[in-house]
Amino acid sequence: MGDTTFAPDSPNTTQPIAGRNGTPLERRMLKRGVPGEVGIWAFILTDMSVFAIYYIVVALSRSRQPEVFLHGRHLMSLPTGLLNTFFMLTASLFVALAVQYIRQGRNGTSQVLLVGAGLCGTGFVITKYFEWGAKLAAGYTPLSDNFFQLYFMLTGIHLLHVLVALVVLAYMSRKVTHIRQVPAASQMRFIENGASYWHMVDLIWLGLFALLYLAS
Amino acid sequence: MSVVYIVGWVVFARLIPAPSPGWSAQRLTDWLLGHQIQFLIGCAVMIGAAGLWGMWCAALSVWTYKTESRFPVLFATQVISVAAGLTFFIFDTLFWTVAAFRAGQRSPEITQAIWDVGWFGFLFTITVYIAWAVSIALGILWNPPEHQLFPRWSAFLTIGSALCWSAGLLIVFFKQGQFAYNGGLAMWLPLGEFFVWLAIMTVLGLRAISRQEQISRHEASQRGAQYGVYEPGKRDIFHPIEDSALIERPPESVAQLAGQDTR
Amino acid sequence: MTTTPVRSTVTSVRFIVGAWLTLLALTLLSGLFGAEHAVGALGVKGIDTAILLIAFAKVFVIAHAFMEHRHAAGWLRLSFAGWYVLVCGTLMALYWM
């Protein structure tokens, strides 16, 4: 693959005491580089830890009330879950490809890909709307039992993440229109930040899918 | 503050595990009566801790103030949000105390109602904390690089934490389960995460202070030692200024104050 | 803002699409496991373990290929590795109880 460097953070134009990414230790940590900036990974790790706690709580609640969870899982529509997962994975694919094309300077193609990702994200939201609608019509609300409380609340929190991700996507697309041929470091950093956030949203969905739709 | 608060919560008030909103009023009253004096001591300890919190928040907000010269919007937002947040922080313990104060002597329904107000004050008022967190984060992100005393990643951490805390808004729908006001995901997780965030920001704040001291000494050595470590203020009575250029000349007449006289 | 072009290597498009196809395949596989419960030699616990392992394998693929951890700094990969191990381990323990 050769030499890979992600978009570098802004050059440190200040005194050695206060740098853009903090102390000399923190700058050393960046030597190999991360996509985007260090901060977005702090956010991603925080959000992933929060969702990890959500997963563990689902597992704990299940062990306390196995029948409720078994009953709830049987009411879950596996095809809908698979469709949701497909939308998430494909959106991630398009975003990852878009980042590569932006690096190559192929901004037009990347815009098409970003639109594609947006469509997948919207597809996810619409699917979720119908899925929830079906559950509610069948009489299952967040107040029904602990399984449905967790199902609606956790998929709801994830849905909020998706909605934010769609807004981020719009900003990324706008950023791409400002790129002339090859992106500047700060532009690339923003785009990589946004892309990493999208992948995180996809990642946390996979956990929810496994625990709520698949595992007994 | 954190240690004192946690001691009050755990040791005295014995709010682990916290009573569920699904309990009947009578059960709640019995629980409170079961350890009433201890609970009231716990509340007093918790309120004492809350008094210490304001200073910590102020110490955090001055970093934003430092970089916002003329229109300190983010600083003002922080101060306002913290003032509101601190009020709610005390308010919730206050209502728990009042609920316990005459538990058993008045109707259990009244006890429970006051108790519920306390919990809602604790969790449902999270929006001001979110405003506070966002203004801290923006203050760090919008820092010019030469004033970057908090690392940028702490801003992202703060935003992530604010998202975690916002689950507290969901308690309004549930009387049992994970998203009730005693629930794991709506209460314990945000509370725990808040203390983790607080610890991290404290460490970073201490580092920022020592770095600021280095910067001040550096600037002082450039300015000249007789002016002390910090830049002399216009009315700094502790560091008399010899250099007349640095002294603001007092107005010679009322007309000058009104801006009619030109200097 | 500088206009110096970013000097970075392009991760192969084929690699990314390949990762996506792998993810789809793993998803379908876990879907099969999820649909047929308590079947065959594995039993309920076995199937749950398989589902969890596949889910975390997918998480790894996303991090490795999409989030570009292949080229990322050591501390990031270590943090994620810690996350995989802790979370997957805890979940499996809870599902086995």
XYZ file of C-alpha atoms in Angstrom:
576
model
C 0.000 0.000 0.000
C 2.998 2.263 0.377
C 3.160 5.302 2.508
C -0.149 6.296 3.975
C -0.761 9.509 5.742
C -4.102 10.855 6.704
C -4.871 14.536 6.402
C -2.498 16.199 8.827
C -3.813 18.537 11.464
C -3.038 22.215 10.998
C 0.635 23.040 11.325
C 1.571 24.138 14.788
C 2.165 27.837 14.334
C 2.404 28.562 18.044
C 4.934 28.521 20.800
C 5.969 25.034 21.805
C 4.009 25.370 25.030
C 0.493 25.246 23.687
C -0.007 23.288 20.489
C -3.073 22.509 18.463
C -3.236 18.964 19.623
C -1.942 19.578 23.068
C 1.166 18.329 24.705
C 4.213 16.842 23.027
C 3.016 13.434 24.191
C -0.252 13.846 22.382
C 1.558 14.945 19.229
C 3.797 11.907 19.419
C 0.730 9.729 19.653
C -0.398 11.107 16.333
C 2.769 10.157 14.502
C 1.208 7.307 12.629
C -1.923 9.311 12.050
C -5.593 8.656 12.404
C -8.379 9.428 9.964
C -9.750 12.879 10.662
C -8.459 14.163 13.960
C -7.818 12.673 17.377
C -10.906 14.352 18.767
C -13.423 12.543 16.587
C -12.002 9.280 17.876
C -12.476 10.462 21.437
C -16.112 11.079 20.516
C -16.433 7.744 18.740
C -14.910 5.795 21.602
C -17.168 7.588 24.077
C -20.286 6.850 22.054
C -19.211 3.258 21.505
C -18.659 2.827 25.226
C -22.120 4.195 25.924
C -23.601 1.735 23.426
C -21.516 -1.031 24.948
C -23.274 -0.320 28.230
C -26.589 -0.399 26.369
C -25.736 -3.832 24.960
C -24.709 -5.141 28.351
C -27.915 -3.832 29.878
C -29.929 -5.617 27.168
C -28.110 -8.829 28.013
C -28.639 -8.311 31.749
C -32.334 -7.527 31.341
C -32.653 -10.624 29.197
C -31.076 -12.809 31.822
C -33.556 -11.458 34.374
C -36.618 -11.934 32.163
C -35.739 -14.533 29.512
C -39.335 -15.294 28.535
C -40.195 -11.646 27.940
C -37.154 -11.287 25.695
C -37.812 -14.513 23.856
C -41.383 -13.459 23.243
C -40.272 -10.055 22.062
C -37.625 -11.418 19.755
C -40.137 -13.682 18.069
C -42.180 -10.622 17.253
C -39.208 -8.963 15.585
C -39.273 -9.034 11.822
C -35.983 -10.563 10.681
C -36.348 -9.460 7.032
C -36.845 -5.865 8.180
C -33.779 -6.156 10.374
C -31.772 -7.502 7.451
C -33.001 -4.661 5.259
C -31.996 -2.121 7.918
C -28.563 -3.698 8.159
C -28.212 -3.674 4.394
C -29.000 0.042 4.267
C -26.484 0.812 6.979
C -23.706 -1.274 5.428
C -24.277 0.131 1.955
C -24.336 3.704 3.219
C -21.022 3.012 4.931
C -19.667 1.544 1.706
C -20.607 4.636 -0.276
C -19.106 6.964 2.308
C -15.859 4.984 2.457
C -15.610 4.984 -1.346
C -16.413 8.690 -1.489
C -13.494 9.423 0.845
C -11.150 7.504 -1.450
C -12.377 9.315 -4.543
C -12.054 12.689 -2.852
C -8.445 11.861 -2.065
C -7.918 11.086 -5.716
C -9.493 14.384 -6.704
C -12.546 12.795 -8.318
C -15.050 15.100 -6.696
C -17.944 14.469 -9.052
C -17.986 10.739 -8.432
C -17.681 11.282 -4.713
C -20.703 13.575 -4.716
C -22.747 10.865 -6.407
C -21.578 8.408 -3.773
C -22.472 10.781 -0.960
C -25.944 11.185 -2.411
C -26.161 7.404 -2.569
C -25.196 7.190 1.088
C -27.866 9.749 1.889
C -30.452 7.675 0.052
C -29.472 4.590 2.007
C -29.672 6.517 5.249
C -33.099 7.808 4.287
C -34.108 4.281 3.345
C -33.109 3.193 6.817
C -35.209 5.910 8.406
C -38.240 5.049 6.273
C -37.892 1.346 7.025
C -37.675 2.157 10.709
C -40.828 4.245 10.454
C -42.779 1.369 8.957
C -41.281 -1.137 11.349
C -42.239 0.904 14.384
C -45.615 1.617 12.859
C -46.286 -2.087 12.508
C -45.311 -2.768 16.097
C -47.415 0.063 17.433
C -50.379 -0.990 15.330
C -50.066 -4.475 16.785
C -50.303 -2.946 20.215
C -46.684 -3.079 21.305
C -45.473 0.193 22.745
C -42.404 1.149 24.762
C -44.595 0.747 27.817
C -45.568 -2.846 27.008
C -42.694 -4.623 28.661
C -38.964 -4.313 29.246
C -38.005 -5.800 25.900
C -40.068 -3.305 23.953
C -38.926 -0.444 26.133
C -35.326 -1.282 25.271
C -36.142 -1.985 21.635
C -37.921 1.297 21.002
C -35.575 3.428 23.083
C -32.312 1.994 21.782
C -33.333 1.912 18.150
C -34.710 5.403 18.708
C -31.402 6.667 20.064
C -29.675 5.036 17.112
C -32.184 6.644 14.773
C -31.266 10.053 16.196
C -27.639 9.230 15.448
C -28.640 8.404 11.863
C -30.517 11.675 11.482
C -27.482 13.591 12.731
C -25.355 11.538 10.344
C -27.545 12.620 7.437
C -26.984 16.255 8.404
C -23.247 15.583 8.636
C -23.443 14.036 5.170
C -25.022 17.210 3.821
C -22.174 19.249 5.291
C -19.615 16.854 3.827
C -21.218 17.209 0.440
C -21.087 20.984 0.775
C -17.433 20.744 1.750
C -16.722 18.739 -1.394
C -18.195 21.469 -3.571
C -15.625 23.850 -2.074
C -12.740 21.604 -3.021
C -10.732 22.679 -6.028
C -9.218 19.568 -7.584
C -7.389 18.275 -4.514
C -8.594 18.849 -0.977
C -6.708 20.934 1.530
C -5.710 19.335 4.804
C -8.494 20.894 6.855
C -11.134 19.956 4.283
C -9.933 16.380 4.210
C -9.907 16.309 7.973
C -13.539 17.387 8.122
C -14.552 14.810 5.558
C -12.667 12.047 7.327
C -14.284 13.079 10.620
C -17.716 12.846 9.061
C -16.948 9.527 7.423
C -15.669 8.044 10.670
C -18.862 9.137 12.406
C -20.923 7.409 9.707
C -18.993 4.191 10.164
C -19.548 4.398 13.885
C -23.309 4.722 13.353
C -23.168 1.612 11.158
C -21.064 -0.218 13.718
C -23.402 0.398 16.632
C -26.364 -0.752 14.560
C -24.690 -4.135 14.069
C -24.656 -4.670 17.809
C -28.316 -3.742 18.154
C -29.222 -6.010 15.249
C -27.493 -8.980 16.818
C -28.974 -8.483 20.278
C -32.512 -7.448 19.441
C -33.226 -9.404 16.259
C -31.023 -12.452 16.343
C -29.951 -13.675 19.736
C -32.611 -15.370 21.810
C -17.078 17.686 45.615
C -17.510 14.340 43.953
C -16.224 12.402 46.921
C -18.437 14.277 49.346
C -21.463 13.881 47.102
C -20.924 10.182 46.569
C -20.435 9.631 50.283
C -23.716 11.403 50.944
C -25.513 9.401 48.270
C -24.174 5.966 49.024
C -23.360 5.884 52.695
C -26.062 8.005 54.213
C -28.973 8.334 51.852
C -28.518 4.748 50.683
C -29.805 5.571 47.253
C -28.226 2.431 45.815
C -30.441 0.922 44.529
C -32.667 3.921 44.033
C -36.396 3.547 44.669
C -38.398 2.954 41.545
C -41.145 5.291 40.393
C -43.213 2.152 40.169
C -43.310 1.771 43.947
C -46.514 2.578 45.686
C -46.610 5.731 47.768
C -46.834 3.723 50.949
C -43.805 1.616 50.092
C -41.764 4.718 49.393
C -42.832 6.268 52.689
C -41.877 3.111 54.554
C -38.495 3.066 52.849
C -37.842 6.656 53.816
C -38.972 6.099 57.385
C -36.761 3.050 57.578
C -33.641 5.187 57.575
C -34.970 8.707 57.919
C -32.250 10.370 59.998
C -29.542 8.756 57.944
C -31.235 9.884 54.762
C -31.504 13.463 55.970
C -27.830 13.489 56.903
C -27.068 12.201 53.415
C -29.062 15.005 51.847
C -27.257 17.584 53.957
C -23.926 16.134 52.871
C -24.997 16.151 49.206
C -26.101 19.760 49.384
C -22.809 20.634 51.003
C -21.033 19.045 48.072
C -23.147 21.023 45.639
C -21.874 24.228 47.189
C -18.337 23.292 46.199
C -19.242 22.588 42.633
C -19.690 26.156 41.479
C -16.043 26.995 41.927
C -14.944 24.070 39.795
C -17.264 25.173 37.014
C -15.942 28.719 37.281
C -12.387 27.415 36.986
C -13.410 25.698 33.772
C -15.169 28.696 32.303
C -12.272 31.129 32.625
C -10.419 29.306 29.873
C -13.155 30.229 27.465
C -13.192 33.768 28.864
C -9.503 34.108 28.204
C -9.913 33.612 24.464
C -13.167 35.499 23.979
C -12.024 39.044 24.200
C -14.821 41.471 23.512
C -18.039 39.507 23.250
C -17.762 36.576 25.622
C -20.887 34.744 24.503
C -19.661 31.245 25.251
C -18.375 32.314 28.633
C -21.716 33.912 29.478
C -23.566 30.799 28.308
C -21.427 28.672 30.541
C -21.954 30.853 33.557
C -25.695 31.051 32.997
C -26.034 27.309 32.384
C -23.917 26.437 35.385
C -25.922 28.770 37.578
C -29.113 27.071 36.422
C -27.567 23.620 36.662
C -26.275 24.213 40.148
C -29.669 25.480 41.203
C -31.299 22.315 39.911
C -28.591 20.209 41.492
C -29.415 21.677 44.890
C -33.136 21.779 44.163
C -33.390 18.042 43.649
C -31.670 17.235 46.933
C -33.882 19.857 48.550
C -37.035 18.104 47.418
C -35.778 14.710 48.522
C -35.031 16.220 51.907
C -38.468 17.765 52.185
C -40.061 14.488 51.173
C -38.187 12.664 53.888
C -38.648 15.419 56.447
C -42.261 14.660 57.198
C -42.481 11.171 55.763
C -45.111 9.296 57.684
C -46.637 12.426 59.179
C -48.381 13.393 55.975
C -50.152 11.448 53.280
C -47.872 9.045 51.385
C -49.108 10.467 48.101
C -47.782 13.883 49.026
C -44.472 12.366 50.054
C -44.232 10.569 46.746
C -45.173 13.655 44.766
C -42.423 15.723 46.379
C -40.013 12.826 45.948
C -40.821 12.607 42.211
C -40.210 16.341 41.815
C -36.750 15.809 43.233
C -35.934 13.099 40.700
C -37.277 15.080 37.789
C -35.240 18.041 38.956
C -32.227 15.772 38.980
C -32.616 14.205 35.548
C -35.138 16.063 33.480
C -33.297 19.371 33.791
C -30.347 17.974 31.882
C -30.822 20.482 29.044
C -28.933 23.217 30.892
C -26.063 20.815 31.465
C -26.087 20.057 27.759
C -25.962 23.772 26.958
C -23.056 24.081 29.390
C -21.204 21.136 27.864
C -21.737 22.408 24.321
C -20.452 25.875 25.195
C -17.356 24.363 26.824
C -16.793 22.208 23.752
C -17.235 25.094 21.334
C -14.933 27.209 23.467
C -12.245 24.580 23.098
C -12.848 23.933 19.402
C -12.954 27.602 18.449
C -9.769 28.361 20.356
C -7.067 30.020 18.360
C -4.130 27.587 18.365
C -1.890 29.792 20.462
C -4.395 29.606 23.308
C -5.078 25.879 23.013
C -4.761 24.949 26.661
C -7.321 22.178 26.576
C -6.665 19.542 23.923
C -9.199 19.479 21.113
C -10.179 15.922 21.847
C -11.600 16.973 25.189
C -14.171 19.035 23.285
C -15.270 15.957 21.377
C -15.335 13.981 24.602
C -17.563 16.650 26.126
C -19.990 16.509 23.196
C -20.107 12.719 23.429
C -20.746 12.964 27.153
C -23.546 15.464 26.626
C -25.212 12.960 24.283
C -24.953 10.296 26.957
C -26.442 12.567 29.608
C -29.391 13.532 27.416
C -30.947 10.101 27.951
C -32.239 11.645 31.159
C -34.964 13.356 29.170
C -36.630 10.013 28.534
C -37.613 9.398 32.143
C -40.878 11.211 31.663
C -42.428 8.217 29.895
C -41.518 5.335 32.173
C -42.285 4.201 35.668
C -40.198 1.072 35.514
C -37.396 -0.352 33.498
C -34.093 1.006 32.290
C -35.433 4.402 31.287
C -37.310 5.158 34.500
C -35.747 7.669 36.854
C -34.069 4.951 38.860
C -33.139 3.043 35.737
C -29.682 2.008 34.633
C -29.640 3.727 31.291
C -31.422 6.954 32.153
C -29.862 7.589 35.538
C -26.874 5.479 36.526
C -25.115 5.626 33.163
C -25.375 9.414 32.713
C -24.460 9.959 36.361
C -21.468 7.648 36.174
C -20.376 9.111 32.857
C -20.675 12.623 34.300
C -18.248 11.796 37.093
C -15.819 10.166 34.654
C -15.971 13.261 32.450
C -15.507 15.463 35.498
C -12.394 13.533 36.520
C -10.906 13.806 33.030
C -11.649 17.540 32.804
C -10.136 18.072 36.253
C -6.879 16.457 35.158
C -6.863 18.487 31.945
C -7.747 21.627 33.877
C -4.813 21.158 36.213
C -2.545 20.692 33.208
C -3.987 23.823 31.631
C -3.254 25.764 34.806
C 0.371 24.703 34.870
C 0.729 25.425 31.178
C -0.846 28.831 31.650
C 1.676 29.531 34.396
C 4.465 28.683 31.974
C 2.985 30.982 29.343
C 2.566 33.799 31.850
C 6.139 33.498 32.991
C 7.276 33.472 29.400
C 5.288 36.619 28.637
C 6.449 38.232 31.874
C 10.084 37.635 31.029
C 9.481 39.399 27.740
C 7.661 42.272 29.383
C 10.073 42.892 32.205
C 10.133 41.440 35.682
C 8.958 44.548 37.480
C 5.488 44.041 36.138
C 5.050 40.710 37.773
C 3.853 37.479 36.233
C 0.485 38.745 35.077
C -0.093 41.654 32.804
C -0.835 44.698 34.966
C -4.463 45.636 35.078
C -5.530 49.230 34.842
C -6.550 49.348 38.487
C -4.108 46.819 39.844
C -3.270 48.264 43.238
C -0.909 45.451 44.190
C 1.451 46.091 41.327
C 2.066 49.808 40.986
C 3.002 50.699 37.483
C 5.985 52.946 36.854
C 5.723 53.109 33.116
C 3.312 55.946 32.416
C 2.465 54.598 29.003
C 0.761 51.669 30.626
C -1.347 53.798 32.946
C -4.725 54.942 31.776
C -4.863 58.635 32.380
C -7.744 59.572 34.638
C -10.302 61.832 32.968
C -9.624 65.490 33.548
C -13.196 66.643 33.399
C -16.757 65.493 33.176
C -16.811 66.634 29.589
C -14.004 64.244 28.820
C -15.939 61.390 30.421
C -18.868 62.236 28.218
C -16.532 61.929 25.241
C -16.715 65.533 24.175
C -13.123 66.255 24.980
C -10.631 64.630 22.636
C -7.415 63.274 24.041
C -6.141 27.120 5.449
C -3.397 25.774 3.244
C -3.906 24.589 -0.269
C -1.197 21.974 -0.153
C -2.702 18.816 -1.524
C -3.095 15.943 0.874
C -0.483 13.316 0.362
C -2.192 10.104 1.127
C -2.484 6.691 -0.336
C -5.761 5.576 -1.671
C -7.061 2.420 -0.127
C -7.957 0.152 -2.987
C -11.572 0.396 -4.055
C -11.585 -3.348 -4.511
C -10.590 -3.774 -0.894
C -13.475 -1.664 0.334
C -16.047 -3.349 -1.886
C -14.633 -6.713 -0.858
C -15.088 -5.752 2.783
C -18.683 -4.781 2.078
C -19.405 -8.101 0.397
C -17.864 -9.874 3.375
C -20.122 -7.905 5.674
C -23.195 -8.823 3.643
C -22.215 -12.469 3.680
C -21.649 -12.433 7.440
C -24.988 -10.689 7.907
C -26.817 -13.345 5.942
C -25.014 -16.053 7.855
C -25.988 -14.582 11.196
C -29.510 -14.153 9.842
C -29.612 -17.886 9.179
C -28.489 -18.545 12.710
C -31.043 -16.140 14.036
C -33.889 -17.647 12.098
C -33.223 -21.270 13.000
C -33.074 -21.405 16.718
C -32.064 -24.286 18.937
C -31.411 -26.390 15.896
C -28.827 -29.049 15.451
C -25.715 -29.702 17.393
C -25.125 -26.158 18.494
C -28.068 -25.627 20.771
C -29.360 -22.258 21.885
C -26.184 -21.178 23.649
C -24.046 -22.210 20.730
C -26.182 -20.255 18.307
C -26.131 -17.178 20.518
C -22.342 -17.390 20.755
C -22.079 -17.743 16.989
C -24.335 -14.737 16.459
C -22.309 -12.605 18.855
C -18.986 -13.659 17.352
C -20.211 -12.918 13.843
C -21.508 -9.514 14.976
C -18.129 -8.582 16.417
C -16.358 -9.920 13.357
C -18.475 -7.515 11.323
C -17.593 -4.696 13.711
C -13.921 -5.537 13.202
C -14.279 -5.490 9.419
C -15.934 -2.070 9.539
C -13.214 -0.687 11.771
C -10.404 -2.289 9.825
C -11.570 -1.558 6.286
C -14.015 1.346 6.409
C -12.551 3.247 9.349
C -9.091 2.581 7.899
C -7.586 1.131 11.035
C -5.169 -0.766 8.838
C -3.115 2.396 8.559
C -4.030 4.006 11.832
C -2.012 4.678 14.957
C -1.377 1.915 17.456
C -3.260 3.457 20.350
C -6.454 3.625 18.296
C -6.294 0.001 17.257
C -5.512 -0.965 20.823
C -8.503 0.934 22.210
C -10.800 -0.707 19.715
C -9.300 -4.110 20.414
C -9.956 -3.537 24.082
C -13.540 -2.631 23.262
C -14.079 -5.768 21.164
C -12.659 -8.047 23.823
C -14.416 -6.454 26.791
C -17.830 -6.065 25.206
C -17.918 -9.362 23.349
C -16.576 -11.184 26.364
C -19.107 -9.649 28.734
C -21.997 -10.306 26.380
C -21.003 -13.909 25.860
C -20.667 -14.412 29.586
C -24.136 -12.949 30.119
C -25.643 -15.078 27.376
C -24.067 -18.187 28.819
C -25.336 -17.616 32.320
